[in-house]
Short mmCIF file of C-alpha atoms and ligand atoms in Angstrom, two decimals:
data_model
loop_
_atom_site.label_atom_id
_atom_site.label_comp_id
_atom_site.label_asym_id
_atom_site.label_seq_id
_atom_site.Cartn_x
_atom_site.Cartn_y
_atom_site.Cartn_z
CA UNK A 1 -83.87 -14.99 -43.28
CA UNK A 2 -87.08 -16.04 -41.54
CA UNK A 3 -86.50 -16.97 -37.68
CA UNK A 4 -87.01 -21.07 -37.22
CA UNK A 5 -85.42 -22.75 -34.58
CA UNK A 6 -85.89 -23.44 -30.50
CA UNK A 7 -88.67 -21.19 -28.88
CA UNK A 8 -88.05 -17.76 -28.46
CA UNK A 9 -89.54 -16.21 -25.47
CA UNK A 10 -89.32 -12.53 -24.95
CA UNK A 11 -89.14 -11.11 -21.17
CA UNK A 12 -90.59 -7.74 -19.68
CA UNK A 13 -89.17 -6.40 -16.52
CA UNK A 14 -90.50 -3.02 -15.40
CA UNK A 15 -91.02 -3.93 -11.21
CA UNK A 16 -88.74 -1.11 -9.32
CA UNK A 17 -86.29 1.35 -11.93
CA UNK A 18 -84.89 -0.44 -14.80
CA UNK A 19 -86.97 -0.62 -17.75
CA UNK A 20 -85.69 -4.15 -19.37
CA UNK A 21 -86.77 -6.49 -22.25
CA UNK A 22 -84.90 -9.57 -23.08
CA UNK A 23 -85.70 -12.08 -26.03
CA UNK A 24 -84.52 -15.75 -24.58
CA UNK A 25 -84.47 -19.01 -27.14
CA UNK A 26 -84.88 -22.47 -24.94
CA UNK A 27 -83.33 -24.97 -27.61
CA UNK A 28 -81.76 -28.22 -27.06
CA UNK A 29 -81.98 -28.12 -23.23
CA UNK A 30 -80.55 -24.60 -22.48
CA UNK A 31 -81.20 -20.97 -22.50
CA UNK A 32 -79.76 -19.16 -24.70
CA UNK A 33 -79.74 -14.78 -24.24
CA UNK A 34 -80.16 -13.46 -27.74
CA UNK A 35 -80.89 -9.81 -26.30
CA UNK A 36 -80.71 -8.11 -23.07
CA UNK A 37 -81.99 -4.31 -23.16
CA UNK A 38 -82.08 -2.47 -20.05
CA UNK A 39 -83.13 1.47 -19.57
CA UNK A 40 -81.68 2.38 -16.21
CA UNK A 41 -83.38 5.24 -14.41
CA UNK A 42 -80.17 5.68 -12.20
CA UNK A 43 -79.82 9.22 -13.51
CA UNK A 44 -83.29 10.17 -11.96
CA UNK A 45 -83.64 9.05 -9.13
CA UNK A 46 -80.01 9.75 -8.04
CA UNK A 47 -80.94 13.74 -6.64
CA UNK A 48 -83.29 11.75 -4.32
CA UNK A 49 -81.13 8.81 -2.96
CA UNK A 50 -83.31 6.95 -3.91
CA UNK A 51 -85.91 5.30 -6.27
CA UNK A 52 -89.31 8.30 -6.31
CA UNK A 53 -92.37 5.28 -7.22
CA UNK A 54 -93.95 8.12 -9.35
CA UNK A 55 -90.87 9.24 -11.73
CA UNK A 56 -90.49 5.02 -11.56
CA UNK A 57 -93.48 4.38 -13.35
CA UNK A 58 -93.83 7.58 -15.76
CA UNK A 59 -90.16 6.72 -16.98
CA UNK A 60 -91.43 3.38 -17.50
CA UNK A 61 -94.12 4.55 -19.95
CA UNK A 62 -91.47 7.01 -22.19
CA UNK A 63 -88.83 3.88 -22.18
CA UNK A 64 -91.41 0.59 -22.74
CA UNK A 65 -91.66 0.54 -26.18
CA UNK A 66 -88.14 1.22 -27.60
CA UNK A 67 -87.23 -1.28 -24.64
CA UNK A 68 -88.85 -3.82 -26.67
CA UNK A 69 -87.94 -2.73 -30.42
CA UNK A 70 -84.25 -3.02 -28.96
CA UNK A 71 -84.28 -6.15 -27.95
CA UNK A 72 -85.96 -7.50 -30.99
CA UNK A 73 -83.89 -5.87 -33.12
CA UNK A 74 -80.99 -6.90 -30.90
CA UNK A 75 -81.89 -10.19 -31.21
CA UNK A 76 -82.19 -10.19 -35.23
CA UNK A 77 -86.11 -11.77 -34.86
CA UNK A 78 -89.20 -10.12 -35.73
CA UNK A 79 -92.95 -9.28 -33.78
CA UNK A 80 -94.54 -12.80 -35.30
CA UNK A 81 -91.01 -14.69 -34.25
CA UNK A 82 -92.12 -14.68 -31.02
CA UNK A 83 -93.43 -18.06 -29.23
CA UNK A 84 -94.06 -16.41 -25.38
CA UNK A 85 -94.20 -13.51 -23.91
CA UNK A 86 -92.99 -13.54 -20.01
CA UNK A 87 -93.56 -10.65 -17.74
CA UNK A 88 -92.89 -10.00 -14.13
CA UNK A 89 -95.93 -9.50 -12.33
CA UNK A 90 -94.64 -9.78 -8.64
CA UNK A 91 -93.07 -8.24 -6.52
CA UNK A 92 -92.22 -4.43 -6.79
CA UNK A 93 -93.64 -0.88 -7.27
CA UNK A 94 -97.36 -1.48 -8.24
CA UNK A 95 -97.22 1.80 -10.83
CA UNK A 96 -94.07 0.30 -12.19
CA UNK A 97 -95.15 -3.24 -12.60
CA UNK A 98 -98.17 -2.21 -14.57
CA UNK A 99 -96.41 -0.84 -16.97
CA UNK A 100 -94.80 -4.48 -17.76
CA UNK A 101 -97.59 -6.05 -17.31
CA UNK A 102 -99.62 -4.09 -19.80
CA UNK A 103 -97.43 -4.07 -22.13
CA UNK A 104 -97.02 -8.00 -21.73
CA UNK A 105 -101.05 -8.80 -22.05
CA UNK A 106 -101.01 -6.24 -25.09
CA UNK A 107 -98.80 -8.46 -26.43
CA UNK A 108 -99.81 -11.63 -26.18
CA UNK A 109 -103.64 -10.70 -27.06
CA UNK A 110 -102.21 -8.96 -30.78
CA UNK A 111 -100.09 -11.58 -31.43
CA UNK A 112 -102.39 -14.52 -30.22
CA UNK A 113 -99.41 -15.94 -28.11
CA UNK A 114 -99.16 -17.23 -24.58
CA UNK A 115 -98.06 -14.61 -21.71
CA UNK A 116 -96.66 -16.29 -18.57
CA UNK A 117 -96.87 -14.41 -15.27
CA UNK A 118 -93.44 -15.13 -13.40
CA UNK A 119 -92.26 -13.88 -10.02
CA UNK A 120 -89.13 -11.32 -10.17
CA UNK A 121 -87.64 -13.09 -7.00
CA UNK A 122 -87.20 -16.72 -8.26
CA UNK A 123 -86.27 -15.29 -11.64
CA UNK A 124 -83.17 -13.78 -9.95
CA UNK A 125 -82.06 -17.65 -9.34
CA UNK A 126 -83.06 -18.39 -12.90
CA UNK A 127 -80.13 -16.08 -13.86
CA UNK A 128 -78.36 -18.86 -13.07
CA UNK A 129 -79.04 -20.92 -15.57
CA UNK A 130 -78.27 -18.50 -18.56
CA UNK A 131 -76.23 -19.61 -21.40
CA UNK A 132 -75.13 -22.55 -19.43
CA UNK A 133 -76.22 -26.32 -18.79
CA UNK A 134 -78.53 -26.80 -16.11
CA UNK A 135 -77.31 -27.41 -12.91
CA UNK A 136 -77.51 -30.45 -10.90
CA UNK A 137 -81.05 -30.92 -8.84
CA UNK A 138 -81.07 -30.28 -5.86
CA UNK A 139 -80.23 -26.82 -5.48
CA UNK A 140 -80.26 -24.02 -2.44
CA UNK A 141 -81.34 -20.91 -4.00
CA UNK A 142 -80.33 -17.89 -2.35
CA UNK A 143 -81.15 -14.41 -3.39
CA UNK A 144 -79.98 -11.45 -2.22
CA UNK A 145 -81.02 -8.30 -3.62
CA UNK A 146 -82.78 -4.57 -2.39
CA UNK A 147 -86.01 -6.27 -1.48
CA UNK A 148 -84.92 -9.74 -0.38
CA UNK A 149 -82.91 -12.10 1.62
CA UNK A 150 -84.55 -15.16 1.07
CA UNK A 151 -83.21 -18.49 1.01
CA UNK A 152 -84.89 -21.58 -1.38
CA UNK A 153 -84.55 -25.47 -1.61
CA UNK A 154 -85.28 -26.14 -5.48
CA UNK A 155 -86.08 -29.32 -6.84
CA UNK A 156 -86.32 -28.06 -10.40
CA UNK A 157 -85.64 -24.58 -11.80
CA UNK A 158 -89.89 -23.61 -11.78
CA UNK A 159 -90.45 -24.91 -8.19
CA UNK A 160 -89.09 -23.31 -5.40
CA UNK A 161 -89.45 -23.93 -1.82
CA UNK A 162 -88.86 -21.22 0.61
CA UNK A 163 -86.73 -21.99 4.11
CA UNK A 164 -85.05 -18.71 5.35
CA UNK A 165 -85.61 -15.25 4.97
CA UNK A 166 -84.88 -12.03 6.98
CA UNK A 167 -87.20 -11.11 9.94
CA UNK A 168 -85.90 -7.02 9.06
CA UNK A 169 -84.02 -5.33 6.07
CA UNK A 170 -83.01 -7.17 2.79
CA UNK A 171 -79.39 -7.41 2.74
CA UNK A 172 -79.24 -4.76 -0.71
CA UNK A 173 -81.61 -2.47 1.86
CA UNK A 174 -78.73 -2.29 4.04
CA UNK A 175 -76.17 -1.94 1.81
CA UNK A 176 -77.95 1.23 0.75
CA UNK A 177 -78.80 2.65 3.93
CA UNK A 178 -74.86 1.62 4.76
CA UNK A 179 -74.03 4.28 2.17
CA UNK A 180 -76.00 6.91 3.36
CA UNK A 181 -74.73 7.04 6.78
CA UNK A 182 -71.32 7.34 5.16
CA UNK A 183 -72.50 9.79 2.95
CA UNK A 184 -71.85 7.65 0.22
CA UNK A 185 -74.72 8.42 -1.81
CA UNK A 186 -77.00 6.26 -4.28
CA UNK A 187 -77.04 3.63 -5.62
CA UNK A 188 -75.25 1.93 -2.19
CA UNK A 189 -74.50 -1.24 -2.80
CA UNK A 190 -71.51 -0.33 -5.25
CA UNK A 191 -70.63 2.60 -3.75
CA UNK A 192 -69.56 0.47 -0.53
CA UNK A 193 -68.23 -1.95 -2.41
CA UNK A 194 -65.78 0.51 -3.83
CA UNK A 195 -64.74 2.24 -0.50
CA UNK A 196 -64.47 -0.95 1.11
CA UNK A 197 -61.79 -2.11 -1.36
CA UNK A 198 -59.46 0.26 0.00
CA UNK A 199 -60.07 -0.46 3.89
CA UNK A 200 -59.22 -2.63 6.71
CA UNK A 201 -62.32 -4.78 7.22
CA UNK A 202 -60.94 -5.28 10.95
CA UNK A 203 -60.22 -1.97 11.43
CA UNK A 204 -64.15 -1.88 13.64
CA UNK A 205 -66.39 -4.52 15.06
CA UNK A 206 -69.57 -5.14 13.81
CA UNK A 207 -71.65 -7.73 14.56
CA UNK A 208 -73.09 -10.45 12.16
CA UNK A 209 -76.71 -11.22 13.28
CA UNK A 210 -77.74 -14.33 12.11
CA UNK A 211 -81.03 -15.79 14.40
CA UNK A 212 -81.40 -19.44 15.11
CA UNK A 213 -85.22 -19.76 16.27
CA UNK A 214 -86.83 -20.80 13.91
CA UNK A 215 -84.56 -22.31 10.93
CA UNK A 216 -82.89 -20.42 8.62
CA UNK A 217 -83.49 -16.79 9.14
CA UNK A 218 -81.26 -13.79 8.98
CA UNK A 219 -80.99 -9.76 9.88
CA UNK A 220 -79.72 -6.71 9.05
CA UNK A 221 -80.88 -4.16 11.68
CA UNK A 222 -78.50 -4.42 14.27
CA UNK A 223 -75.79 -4.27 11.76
CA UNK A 224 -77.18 -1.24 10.59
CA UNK A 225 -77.40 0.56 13.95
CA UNK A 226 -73.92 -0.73 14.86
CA UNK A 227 -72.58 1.05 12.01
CA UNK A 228 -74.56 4.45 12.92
CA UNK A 229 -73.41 4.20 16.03
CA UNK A 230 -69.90 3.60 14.80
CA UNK A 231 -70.01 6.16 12.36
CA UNK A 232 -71.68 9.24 14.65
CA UNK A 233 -71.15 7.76 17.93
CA UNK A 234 -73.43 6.24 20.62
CA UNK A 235 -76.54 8.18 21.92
CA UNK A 236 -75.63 9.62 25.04
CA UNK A 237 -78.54 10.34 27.94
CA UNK A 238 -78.59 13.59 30.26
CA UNK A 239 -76.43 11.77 33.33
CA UNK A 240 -73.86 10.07 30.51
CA UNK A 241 -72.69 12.44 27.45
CA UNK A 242 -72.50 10.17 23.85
CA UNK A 243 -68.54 9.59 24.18
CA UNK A 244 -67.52 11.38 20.90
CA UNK A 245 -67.15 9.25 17.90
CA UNK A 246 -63.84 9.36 15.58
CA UNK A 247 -64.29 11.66 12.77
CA UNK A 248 -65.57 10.81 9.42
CA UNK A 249 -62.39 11.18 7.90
CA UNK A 250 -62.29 9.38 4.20
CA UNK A 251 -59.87 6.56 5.99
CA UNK A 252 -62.54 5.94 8.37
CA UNK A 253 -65.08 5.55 5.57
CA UNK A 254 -62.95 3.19 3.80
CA UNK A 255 -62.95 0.97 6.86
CA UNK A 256 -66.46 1.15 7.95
CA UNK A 257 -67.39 0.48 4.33
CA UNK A 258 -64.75 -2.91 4.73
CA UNK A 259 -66.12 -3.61 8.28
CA UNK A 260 -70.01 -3.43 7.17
CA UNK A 261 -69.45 -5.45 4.07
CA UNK A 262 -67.37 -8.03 5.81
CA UNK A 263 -70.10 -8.63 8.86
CA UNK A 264 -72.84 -8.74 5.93
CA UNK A 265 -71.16 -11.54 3.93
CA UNK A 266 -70.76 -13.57 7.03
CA UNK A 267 -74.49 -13.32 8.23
CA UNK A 268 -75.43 -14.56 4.53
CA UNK A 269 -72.64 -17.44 4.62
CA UNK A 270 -74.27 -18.22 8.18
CA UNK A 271 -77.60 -18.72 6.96
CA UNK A 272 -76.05 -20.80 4.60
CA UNK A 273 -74.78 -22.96 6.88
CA UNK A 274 -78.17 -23.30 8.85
CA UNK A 275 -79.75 -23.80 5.22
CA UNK A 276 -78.03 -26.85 4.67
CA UNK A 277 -80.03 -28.60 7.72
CA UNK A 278 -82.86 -27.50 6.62
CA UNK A 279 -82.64 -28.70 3.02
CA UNK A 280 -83.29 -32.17 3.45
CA UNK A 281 -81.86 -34.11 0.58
CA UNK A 282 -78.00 -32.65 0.96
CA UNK A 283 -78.06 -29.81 -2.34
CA UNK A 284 -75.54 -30.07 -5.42
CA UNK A 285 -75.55 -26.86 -6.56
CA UNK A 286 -76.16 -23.16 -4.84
CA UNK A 287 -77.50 -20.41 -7.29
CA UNK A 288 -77.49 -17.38 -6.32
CA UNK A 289 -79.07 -14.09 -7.89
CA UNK A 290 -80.12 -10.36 -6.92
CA UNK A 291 -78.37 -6.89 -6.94
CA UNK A 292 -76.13 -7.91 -4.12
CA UNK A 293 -74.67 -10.93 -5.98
CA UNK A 294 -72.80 -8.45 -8.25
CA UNK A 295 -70.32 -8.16 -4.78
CA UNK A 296 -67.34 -9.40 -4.88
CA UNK A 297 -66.66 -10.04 -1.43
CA UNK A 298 -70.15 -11.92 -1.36
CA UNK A 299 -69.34 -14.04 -4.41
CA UNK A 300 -66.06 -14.89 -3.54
CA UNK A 301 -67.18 -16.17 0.05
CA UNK A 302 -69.90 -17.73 -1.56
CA UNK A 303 -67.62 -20.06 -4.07
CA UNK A 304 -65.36 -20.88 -1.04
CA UNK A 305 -68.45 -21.64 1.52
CA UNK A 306 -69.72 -24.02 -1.95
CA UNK A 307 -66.10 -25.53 -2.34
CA UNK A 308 -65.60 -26.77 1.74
CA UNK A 309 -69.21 -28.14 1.15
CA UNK A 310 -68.43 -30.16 -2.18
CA UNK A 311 -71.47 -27.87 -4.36
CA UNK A 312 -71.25 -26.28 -7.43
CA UNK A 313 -72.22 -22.34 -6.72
CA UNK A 314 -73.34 -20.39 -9.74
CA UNK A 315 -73.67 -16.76 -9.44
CA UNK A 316 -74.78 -15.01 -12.47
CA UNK A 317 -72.53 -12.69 -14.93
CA UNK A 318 -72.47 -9.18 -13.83
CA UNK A 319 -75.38 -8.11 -16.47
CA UNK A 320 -77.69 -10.75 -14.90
CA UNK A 321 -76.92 -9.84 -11.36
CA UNK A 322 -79.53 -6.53 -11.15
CA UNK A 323 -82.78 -6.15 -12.78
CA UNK A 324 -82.59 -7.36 -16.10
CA UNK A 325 -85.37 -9.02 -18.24
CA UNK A 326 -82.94 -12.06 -19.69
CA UNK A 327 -83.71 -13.76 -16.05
CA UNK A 328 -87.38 -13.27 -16.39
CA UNK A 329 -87.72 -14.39 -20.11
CA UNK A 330 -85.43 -17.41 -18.78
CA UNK A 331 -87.80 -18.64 -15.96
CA UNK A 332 -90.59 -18.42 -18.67
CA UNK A 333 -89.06 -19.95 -20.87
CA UNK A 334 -89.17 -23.44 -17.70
CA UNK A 335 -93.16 -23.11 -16.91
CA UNK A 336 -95.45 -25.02 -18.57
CA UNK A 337 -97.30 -23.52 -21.34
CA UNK A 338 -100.47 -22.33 -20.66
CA UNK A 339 -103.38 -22.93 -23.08
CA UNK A 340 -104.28 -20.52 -25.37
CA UNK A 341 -102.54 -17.28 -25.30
CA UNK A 342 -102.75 -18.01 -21.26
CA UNK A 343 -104.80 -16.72 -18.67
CA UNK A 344 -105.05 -12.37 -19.01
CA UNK A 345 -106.82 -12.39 -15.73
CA UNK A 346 -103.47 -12.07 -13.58
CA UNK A 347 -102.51 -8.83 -12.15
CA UNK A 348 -99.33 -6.81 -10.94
CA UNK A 349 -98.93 -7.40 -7.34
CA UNK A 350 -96.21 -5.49 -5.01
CA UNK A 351 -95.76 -8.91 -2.78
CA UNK A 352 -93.51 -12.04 -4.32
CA UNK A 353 -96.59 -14.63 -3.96
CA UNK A 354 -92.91 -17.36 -3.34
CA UNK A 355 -90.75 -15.44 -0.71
CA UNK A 356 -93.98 -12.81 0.81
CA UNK A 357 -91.99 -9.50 1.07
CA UNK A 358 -88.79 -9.20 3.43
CA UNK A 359 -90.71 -11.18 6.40
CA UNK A 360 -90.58 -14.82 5.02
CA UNK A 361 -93.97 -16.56 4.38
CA UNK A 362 -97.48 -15.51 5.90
CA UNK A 363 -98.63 -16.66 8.78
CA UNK A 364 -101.82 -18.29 9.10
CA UNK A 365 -104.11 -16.05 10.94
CA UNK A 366 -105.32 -17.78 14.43
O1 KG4 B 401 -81.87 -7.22 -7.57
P1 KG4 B 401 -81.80 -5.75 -7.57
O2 KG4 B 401 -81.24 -5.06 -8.79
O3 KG4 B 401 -83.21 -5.13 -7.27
C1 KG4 B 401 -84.12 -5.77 -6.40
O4 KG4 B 401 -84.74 -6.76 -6.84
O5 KG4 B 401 -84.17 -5.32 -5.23
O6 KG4 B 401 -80.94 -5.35 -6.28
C2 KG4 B 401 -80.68 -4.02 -5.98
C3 KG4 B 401 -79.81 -4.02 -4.74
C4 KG4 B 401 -79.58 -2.62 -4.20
O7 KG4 B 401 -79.84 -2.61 -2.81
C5 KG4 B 401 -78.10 -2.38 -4.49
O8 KG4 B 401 -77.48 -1.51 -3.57
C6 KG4 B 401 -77.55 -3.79 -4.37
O9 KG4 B 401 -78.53 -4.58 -5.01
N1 KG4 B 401 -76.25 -3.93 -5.05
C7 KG4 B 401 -75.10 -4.21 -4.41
C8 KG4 B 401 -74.08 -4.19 -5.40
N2 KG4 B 401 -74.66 -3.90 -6.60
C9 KG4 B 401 -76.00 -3.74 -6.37
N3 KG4 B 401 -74.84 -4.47 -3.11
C10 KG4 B 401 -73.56 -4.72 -2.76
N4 KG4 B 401 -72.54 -4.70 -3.65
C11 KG4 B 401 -72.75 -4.45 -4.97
N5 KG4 B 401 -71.74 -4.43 -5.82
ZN1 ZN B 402 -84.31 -7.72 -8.40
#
């Protein structure tokens, strides 16, 4: 049976190691996922603790194109269904957004449809509003993923306003380098979830840095040398020996695990805090998004900081948390519809053009 109904917009996500394609129908109001295809590239990268840019953007290449028969063929709708084609263009590995972003102007041009350029960090928030009525406007918009700690004020789903964001690591960057002090391996972020389940988040004091100068504005450095220190002990100088740090026994894993995650959440609830006085007109709803959003401690701080505070939080189903391309077809689903089959002239770029890298927006130079 022929495809007629809302608009069916398919997504491309190819910015750090997930190969994803999505095919998203806006009708009546809402966003509904028909398909959600994602080739991880855990397996690869895993000898090297961490995502190699190179094997990134070949693995791309081998995965793009049965990506997107999948998620057609998920979603029951054929080639000339299509009414959009979104792509993320910004921000991530430049080798590994090309791929996308080829593949996304190939499209449109063959099938003479529109191809809208969206930005991987603010579709994280648009994750939010998947297979679900909108929420109410205002919103604070908080991502938190490998890349990102960034904190928005949203008037609508498509326009974003940036007000905090981390002066050092991304809160998903420290989760991972968390996990390789322990020895906990890649990818981090779940592996210290897991360890921390079984600890005593008490058991050692780390500190939550949240910074106050200039707004909202949060960081994860001194965390992350608090737990090195904690975990191998203090650097000692030629007059004063490093006092010798308790071994790395797996009990002492489980707690540092519970004691890192626990000073993490509260820097991000925090910021949160701050956020609110800087949002002007008081916000209804939080949405949240990024890898780090798939934490359980995180989320469940996250609805209780939103309950005291009278706002709805959304965080996204597990599946929408990381990379996937249902967020990106989502958000371009929202912008307005360019003319023609859009502008090709855009181009993959490694910095979010919205939330400028980990360092919050450029400065003006003087
Ligand atoms: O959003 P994402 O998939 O990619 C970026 O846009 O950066 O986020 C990846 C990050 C990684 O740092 C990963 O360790 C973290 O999200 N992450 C988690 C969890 N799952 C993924 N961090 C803490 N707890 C988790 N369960
Ligand atoms: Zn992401």
């Amino acid at each position: 049976m022929p495809y007629a109904a809302g608009m069916l917009v398919l997504g491309i996500e190819t910015s750090c190691d997930e190969t994803a394609a999505s095919v998203v129908e806006w009708t009546a109001g809402a966003l509904k996922v028909r398909s959600n295809v994602v080739a991880s590239q855990e397996a690869l990268h895993a000898p090297y603790g961490g995502v190699v840019p190179e094997l990134a953007s070949r693995a791309h290449l081998d995965c793009i194109v049965p990506t997107l028969e999948r998620a057609l063929e998920h979603a029951g709708v054929g080639w000339k269904d299509l009414d959009r084609v979104g792509v993320a263009h910004c921000p991530g590995l430049i080798g590994s957004l090309l791929v996308g972003v080829s593949a996304a102007k190939g499209l449109a041009w063959s099938l003479g449809k529109p191809v809208v350029p969206v930005d991987h960090v603010v579709a994280h928030l648009a994750a939010c509003l998947l297979d679900r009525p909108m929420p109410a406007w205002p919103a604070l918009g908080l991502v938190a993923s490998g890349g990102h700690t960034s904190v928005f004020r949203l008037d609508g789903p498509t326009e974003p306003q940036l007000i905090g964001w981390t002066i050092d690591d991304a809160i998903g960057e420290a989760f991972d380098k968390a996990a390789a002090m322990l020895g906990l391996g890649y990818p981090g972020g779940p592996n210290i979830e897991r360890e921390a389940a079984g600890g005593d988040p008490q058991a050692v004091r780390l500190p939550s840095a949240y910074l106050r100068r200039e707004g909202v504005q949060f960081s994860f450095s001194g965390l992350k040398t608090a737990l090195l220190y904690a975990a191998r002990g203090v650097p000692g100088t030629p007059r004063r020996p490093s006092p010798q740090a308790p071994p790395l026994t797996p009990e002492r894993v489980r707690d540092l695990a519970a004691s890192f995650q626990q000073a993490a959440v509260a820097s991000i609830i925090e910021g949160l805090d701050a956020a609110l006085l800087h949002a002007g007109e008081r916000p209804r709803s939080l949405l949240v998004g990024g890898g780090v959003s798939a934490n359980h401690a995180l989320r469940a701080a996250l609805e209780a900081w939103s309950a005291s505070h009278g706002i709805e939080c959304r965080v996204p189903i597990m599946a929408h948390c990381i990379d996937n391309a249902a967020m990106i077809a989502g958000l371009a689903a929202l912008m307005p519809a360019p003319s023609g089959i859009g502008d090709l002239g855009f181009v993959a770029e490694p910095m979010s053009r919205i939330a400028r890298g980990a360092r919050g927006p450029q400065r003006k130079a003087s």
